[in-house]
CSV table of C-alpha atoms in Angstrom, one decimal:
chain,number,residue,atom,x,y,z
A,1,MET,CA,0.1,0.1,-0.1
A,2,ASN,CA,1.6,3.8,-0.8
A,3,THR,CA,1.0,5.6,2.1
A,4,ILE,CA,2.8,8.5,4.0
A,5,PHE,CA,2.4,8.7,7.5
A,6,SER,CA,1.3,11.4,9.3
A,7,ASP,CA,3.8,13.0,12.3
A,8,PHE,CA,2.2,11.3,14.9
A,9,GLU,CA,2.3,8.3,13.4
A,10,LYS,CA,6.0,8.1,12.3
A,11,LYS,CA,6.2,9.1,16.2
A,12,VAL,CA,4.7,5.8,17.0
A,13,ILE,CA,7.1,3.9,14.9
A,14,ASP,CA,9.8,5.8,16.3
A,15,LYS,CA,9.2,4.9,19.5
A,16,LEU,CA,8.8,1.1,18.7
A,17,PHE,CA,12.4,2.0,17.6
A,18,GLN,CA,13.7,3.4,20.4
A,19,LEU,CA,12.0,0.7,22.8
A,20,ASP,CA,13.7,-2.1,20.4
A,21,ASN,CA,17.3,-0.2,20.5
A,22,LYS,CA,17.4,-0.2,24.3
A,23,ASN,CA,16.8,-3.9,24.6
A,24,SER,CA,14.0,-2.7,26.4
A,25,ASP,CA,10.4,-4.6,26.1
A,26,ILE,CA,8.3,-3.6,23.0
A,27,CYS,CA,4.4,-3.4,24.4
A,28,LEU,CA,1.5,-1.0,23.9
A,29,GLN,CA,2.0,-0.3,28.1
A,30,ASN,CA,5.5,0.7,27.9
A,31,MET,CA,5.2,3.0,24.6
A,32,VAL,CA,2.1,5.1,26.3
A,33,ALA,CA,3.5,5.1,30.0
A,34,ASP,CA,6.6,7.1,29.6
A,35,ASN,CA,7.6,10.1,28.8
A,36,SER,CA,7.7,9.7,24.7
A,37,GLY,CA,5.1,12.7,24.0
A,38,LEU,CA,2.6,9.9,22.7
A,39,LEU,CA,0.1,10.6,25.0
A,40,GLY,CA,1.9,12.6,28.1
A,41,SER,CA,4.4,12.7,30.8
A,42,SER,CA,5.0,9.2,32.5
A,43,THR,CA,4.2,10.4,35.8
A,44,ASP,CA,0.3,11.6,34.7
A,45,PHE,CA,-1.1,8.2,33.7
A,46,ASP,CA,-2.0,5.2,35.1
A,47,PHE,CA,-3.4,1.8,33.6
A,48,CYS,CA,-4.7,-0.3,34.7
A,49,ILE,CA,-6.8,-3.7,33.5
A,50,TYR,CA,-10.1,-5.5,35.5
A,51,PRO,CA,-11.6,-8.6,35.0
A,52,LYS,CA,-14.2,-9.1,32.1
A,53,GLY,CA,-11.6,-7.3,30.1
A,54,ASN,CA,-12.3,-3.8,31.3
A,55,PHE,CA,-9.9,-0.6,30.6
A,56,PHE,CA,-9.8,1.9,33.0
A,57,LEU,CA,-7.2,5.0,32.3
A,58,TYR,CA,-6.5,7.2,35.3
A,59,TYR,CA,-5.1,10.7,35.2
A,60,LEU,CA,-3.1,12.2,38.0
A,61,LYS,CA,-4.6,15.7,38.7
A,62,ASN,CA,-8.4,16.4,39.1
A,63,LEU,CA,-10.7,16.7,36.1
A,64,ASP,CA,-14.2,18.8,36.0
A,65,THR,CA,-16.4,16.6,34.0
A,66,ASP,CA,-18.6,19.7,33.6
A,67,SER,CA,-15.7,21.7,32.3
A,68,GLU,CA,-15.9,22.1,28.9
A,69,THR,CA,-12.3,22.6,28.7
A,70,ASP,CA,-11.7,19.5,30.7
A,71,LYS,CA,-14.2,17.8,28.5
A,72,LYS,CA,-12.0,18.5,25.6
A,73,PHE,CA,-9.4,17.1,27.1
A,74,MET,CA,-10.5,14.0,27.9
A,75,GLN,CA,-11.2,13.5,24.5
A,76,GLU,CA,-8.1,14.4,22.8
A,77,ILE,CA,-6.1,11.6,25.4
A,78,GLU,CA,-9.3,8.9,24.0
A,79,LYS,CA,-8.5,10.3,20.8
A,80,LYS,CA,-5.1,9.4,21.1
A,81,LEU,CA,-5.1,6.3,22.5
A,82,TYR,CA,-7.9,5.4,19.4
A,83,ASP,CA,-4.8,6.5,17.1
A,84,ILE,CA,-2.4,4.4,18.7
A,85,VAL,CA,-3.8,1.3,19.0
A,86,LEU,CA,-5.5,1.6,15.3
A,87,PHE,CA,-2.3,2.4,13.9
A,88,LEU,CA,-0.7,-0.8,15.3
A,89,GLU,CA,-3.3,-3.0,14.4
A,90,TYR,CA,-3.1,-1.4,10.6
A,91,LEU,CA,0.8,-2.6,11.5
A,92,GLU,CA,0.3,-5.6,12.1
A,93,SER,CA,-1.7,-6.0,9.5
A,94,GLU,CA,0.3,-4.8,7.0
A,95,LYS,CA,3.4,-7.7,8.1
A,96,TYR,CA,5.3,-4.8,9.5
A,97,ILE,CA,4.9,-5.5,12.9
A,98,LEU,CA,4.2,-8.9,15.0
A,99,ILE,CA,1.9,-9.1,17.9
A,100,ILE,CA,2.3,-12.2,19.9
A,101,ASP,CA,1.5,-13.5,23.7
A,102,SER,CA,4.2,-12.7,26.7
A,103,LYS,CA,3.3,-13.8,30.0
A,104,ARG,CA,3.4,-10.2,31.5
A,105,GLU,CA,0.8,-9.5,33.5
A,106,PRO,CA,-1.4,-6.2,33.4
A,107,ASN,CA,-1.4,-4.1,36.0
A,108,SER,CA,-4.7,-4.0,38.2
A,109,LYS,CA,-3.8,-1.7,40.9
A,110,THR,CA,-3.7,2.8,40.9
A,111,ASP,CA,-3.3,5.4,43.7
A,112,TYR,CA,-4.8,7.7,41.3
A,113,GLU,CA,-8.3,8.4,41.5
A,114,GLN,CA,-9.4,10.3,38.5
A,115,ASN,CA,-11.1,8.0,36.0
A,116,ILE,CA,-11.0,8.9,31.9
A,117,PRO,CA,-14.0,7.4,30.8
A,118,LEU,CA,-13.1,5.6,27.6
A,119,ASN,CA,-15.4,4.1,25.0
A,120,ASP,CA,-16.1,0.1,25.5
A,121,ASP,CA,-14.4,-0.5,21.7
A,122,LEU,CA,-11.8,1.5,22.9
A,123,GLN,CA,-11.4,-0.7,25.9
A,124,LYS,CA,-11.6,-4.2,24.4
A,125,ARG,CA,-8.8,-3.3,21.9
A,126,LEU,CA,-6.7,-1.9,24.3
A,127,CYS,CA,-7.0,-4.9,26.5
A,128,ASN,CA,-6.5,-7.3,23.3
A,129,ARG,CA,-2.6,-5.7,22.9
A,130,TRP,CA,-2.2,-3.7,26.1
A,131,ASN,CA,0.8,-5.9,27.0
A,132,LYS,CA,1.4,-8.2,24.4
A,133,ASP,CA,5.0,-8.2,22.7
A,134,ILE,CA,6.0,-6.6,20.1
A,135,LYS,CA,8.6,-7.7,17.4
A,136,VAL,CA,9.4,-4.9,15.1
A,137,LEU,CA,10.2,-6.6,11.2
A,138,MET,CA,12.5,-6.0,8.6
A,139,ARG,CA,9.8,-4.5,6.5
A,140,LEU,CA,9.2,-1.8,9.0
A,141,LYS,CA,12.8,-1.1,9.3
A,142,SER,CA,13.1,-0.8,5.6
A,143,LEU,CA,10.0,1.6,5.8
A,144,LYS,CA,12.1,3.7,8.1
A,145,GLN,CA,15.1,3.7,6.5
A,146,HIS,CA,13.1,5.1,3.2
A,147,ASP,CA,11.8,7.9,5.0
A,148,TYR,CA,8.4,6.3,6.5
A,149,LEU,CA,7.6,6.2,2.5
A,150,ASP,CA,6.7,1.9,1.0
A,151,GLU,CA,9.0,1.5,-1.7
A,152,ASP,CA,7.5,2.1,-5.0
A,153,LEU,CA,6.9,6.1,-3.1
A,154,TYR,CA,10.3,5.9,-2.2
A,155,GLU,CA,12.0,5.5,-5.3
A,156,LEU,CA,9.6,7.7,-6.6
A,157,LYS,CA,11.1,10.7,-5.1
A,158,ILE,CA,14.7,9.6,-5.5
A,159,ASN,CA,13.3,9.7,-9.2
A,160,ASN,CA,12.3,13.3,-8.8
A,161,LYS,CA,15.4,14.2,-6.7
A,162,ARG,CA,17.5,13.5,-9.5
A,163,SER,CA,15.4,14.8,-12.0
A,164,ARG,CA,15.4,18.3,-10.5
A,165,PHE,CA,19.0,17.6,-10.1
A,166,LEU,CA,19.5,17.2,-13.5
A,167,SER,CA,17.4,20.1,-14.9
A,168,LEU,CA,19.5,22.4,-12.7
A,169,ALA,CA,22.8,21.3,-14.0
A,170,ALA,CA,21.3,21.7,-17.8
A,171,LEU,CA,19.6,25.7,-16.7
A,172,GLY,CA,23.4,26.2,-15.2
A,173,VAL,CA,25.0,24.8,-18.3
A,174,SER,CA,22.5,27.1,-20.7
A,175,ILE,CA,23.5,30.0,-18.3
A,176,VAL,CA,26.9,29.9,-18.4
A,177,SER,CA,26.7,29.0,-22.7
A,178,ILE,CA,24.9,32.3,-22.8
A,179,LEU,CA,26.8,34.7,-20.7
A,180,ALA,CA,30.0,33.1,-22.4
A,181,SER,CA,28.5,34.0,-25.5
A,182,VAL,CA,27.1,37.7,-24.3
A,183,LEU,CA,30.6,38.4,-23.1
A,184,VAL,CA,32.6,36.7,-26.4
A,185,GLN,CA,29.8,39.4,-28.8
A,186,CYS,CA,30.8,42.1,-25.9
A,187,PHE,CA,34.4,41.7,-26.7
A,188,SER,CA,33.8,41.2,-30.8
A,189,VAL,CA,32.3,44.6,-31.0
A,190,GLN,CA,34.9,45.9,-29.0
A,191,LYS,CA,37.5,44.6,-31.0
A,192,VAL,CA,35.3,46.0,-34.4
A,193,SER,CA,34.7,50.0,-32.3
A,194,VAL,CA,39.0,49.9,-32.2
A,195,GLU,CA,39.6,48.8,-35.4
A,196,SER,CA,37.8,51.1,-36.9
A,197,PHE,CA,38.3,53.8,-35.1
A,198,LYS,CA,41.5,53.2,-35.9
A,199,ASP,CA,40.7,52.7,-40.0
A,200,SER,CA,39.2,56.0,-39.7
A,201,LEU,CA,42.4,58.1,-38.2
A,202,GLU,CA,44.3,56.6,-41.0
A,203,ILE,CA,42.2,58.0,-43.5
A,204,SER,CA,42.0,61.5,-41.8
A,205,ASN,CA,46.1,61.7,-42.1
A,206,ARG,CA,46.7,60.5,-45.0
A,207,PHE,CA,43.6,63.2,-45.9
A,208,GLU,CA,45.9,65.9,-44.1
A,209,ALA,CA,48.8,64.6,-45.9
A,210,GLN,CA,47.5,64.8,-49.2
A,211,LYS,CA,46.7,69.0,-48.1
């Protein structure tokens, strides 16, 4: 699939590689529960999974559910979580990553009090992937090396750069040729003028001598 990723999606991919390079456990929990900036600071949020597939997101500070500002904030956090989990699902479907079961136990305790409500579908998606291991495949590494473009788009980008370079080079040669022609003409005109002046001077001298 030809695709260009958004800046946020690139940050998600970068986070996968950051964890991979540190030999850390690559999982959805570690992707968002740190200072990566995908969701927020590691000290702002806590996550818990309870029996029957209930996923809860807790926030350090108190939020006013009647405040439009706080409502907007909670909606933005929910949207970011959706964007992350859906993008991981896309990467898995396109064979960029592999998601496998792990023996890691999900956290079910928190000291935070403020719960940010999440819809049932998002809770289910998060529970299904929260503590599972993510394996970064070579196809994703190649994608990152190609500036997050698939192979066809990357080749097109390289060819376009090469074409622009050749066009600029040809334009430069043309400009140099034109300047060279102008300079040659200028020197030729100057030479003709000097020779004409010398001829006129010689004729004038001969005319004066005949007198």
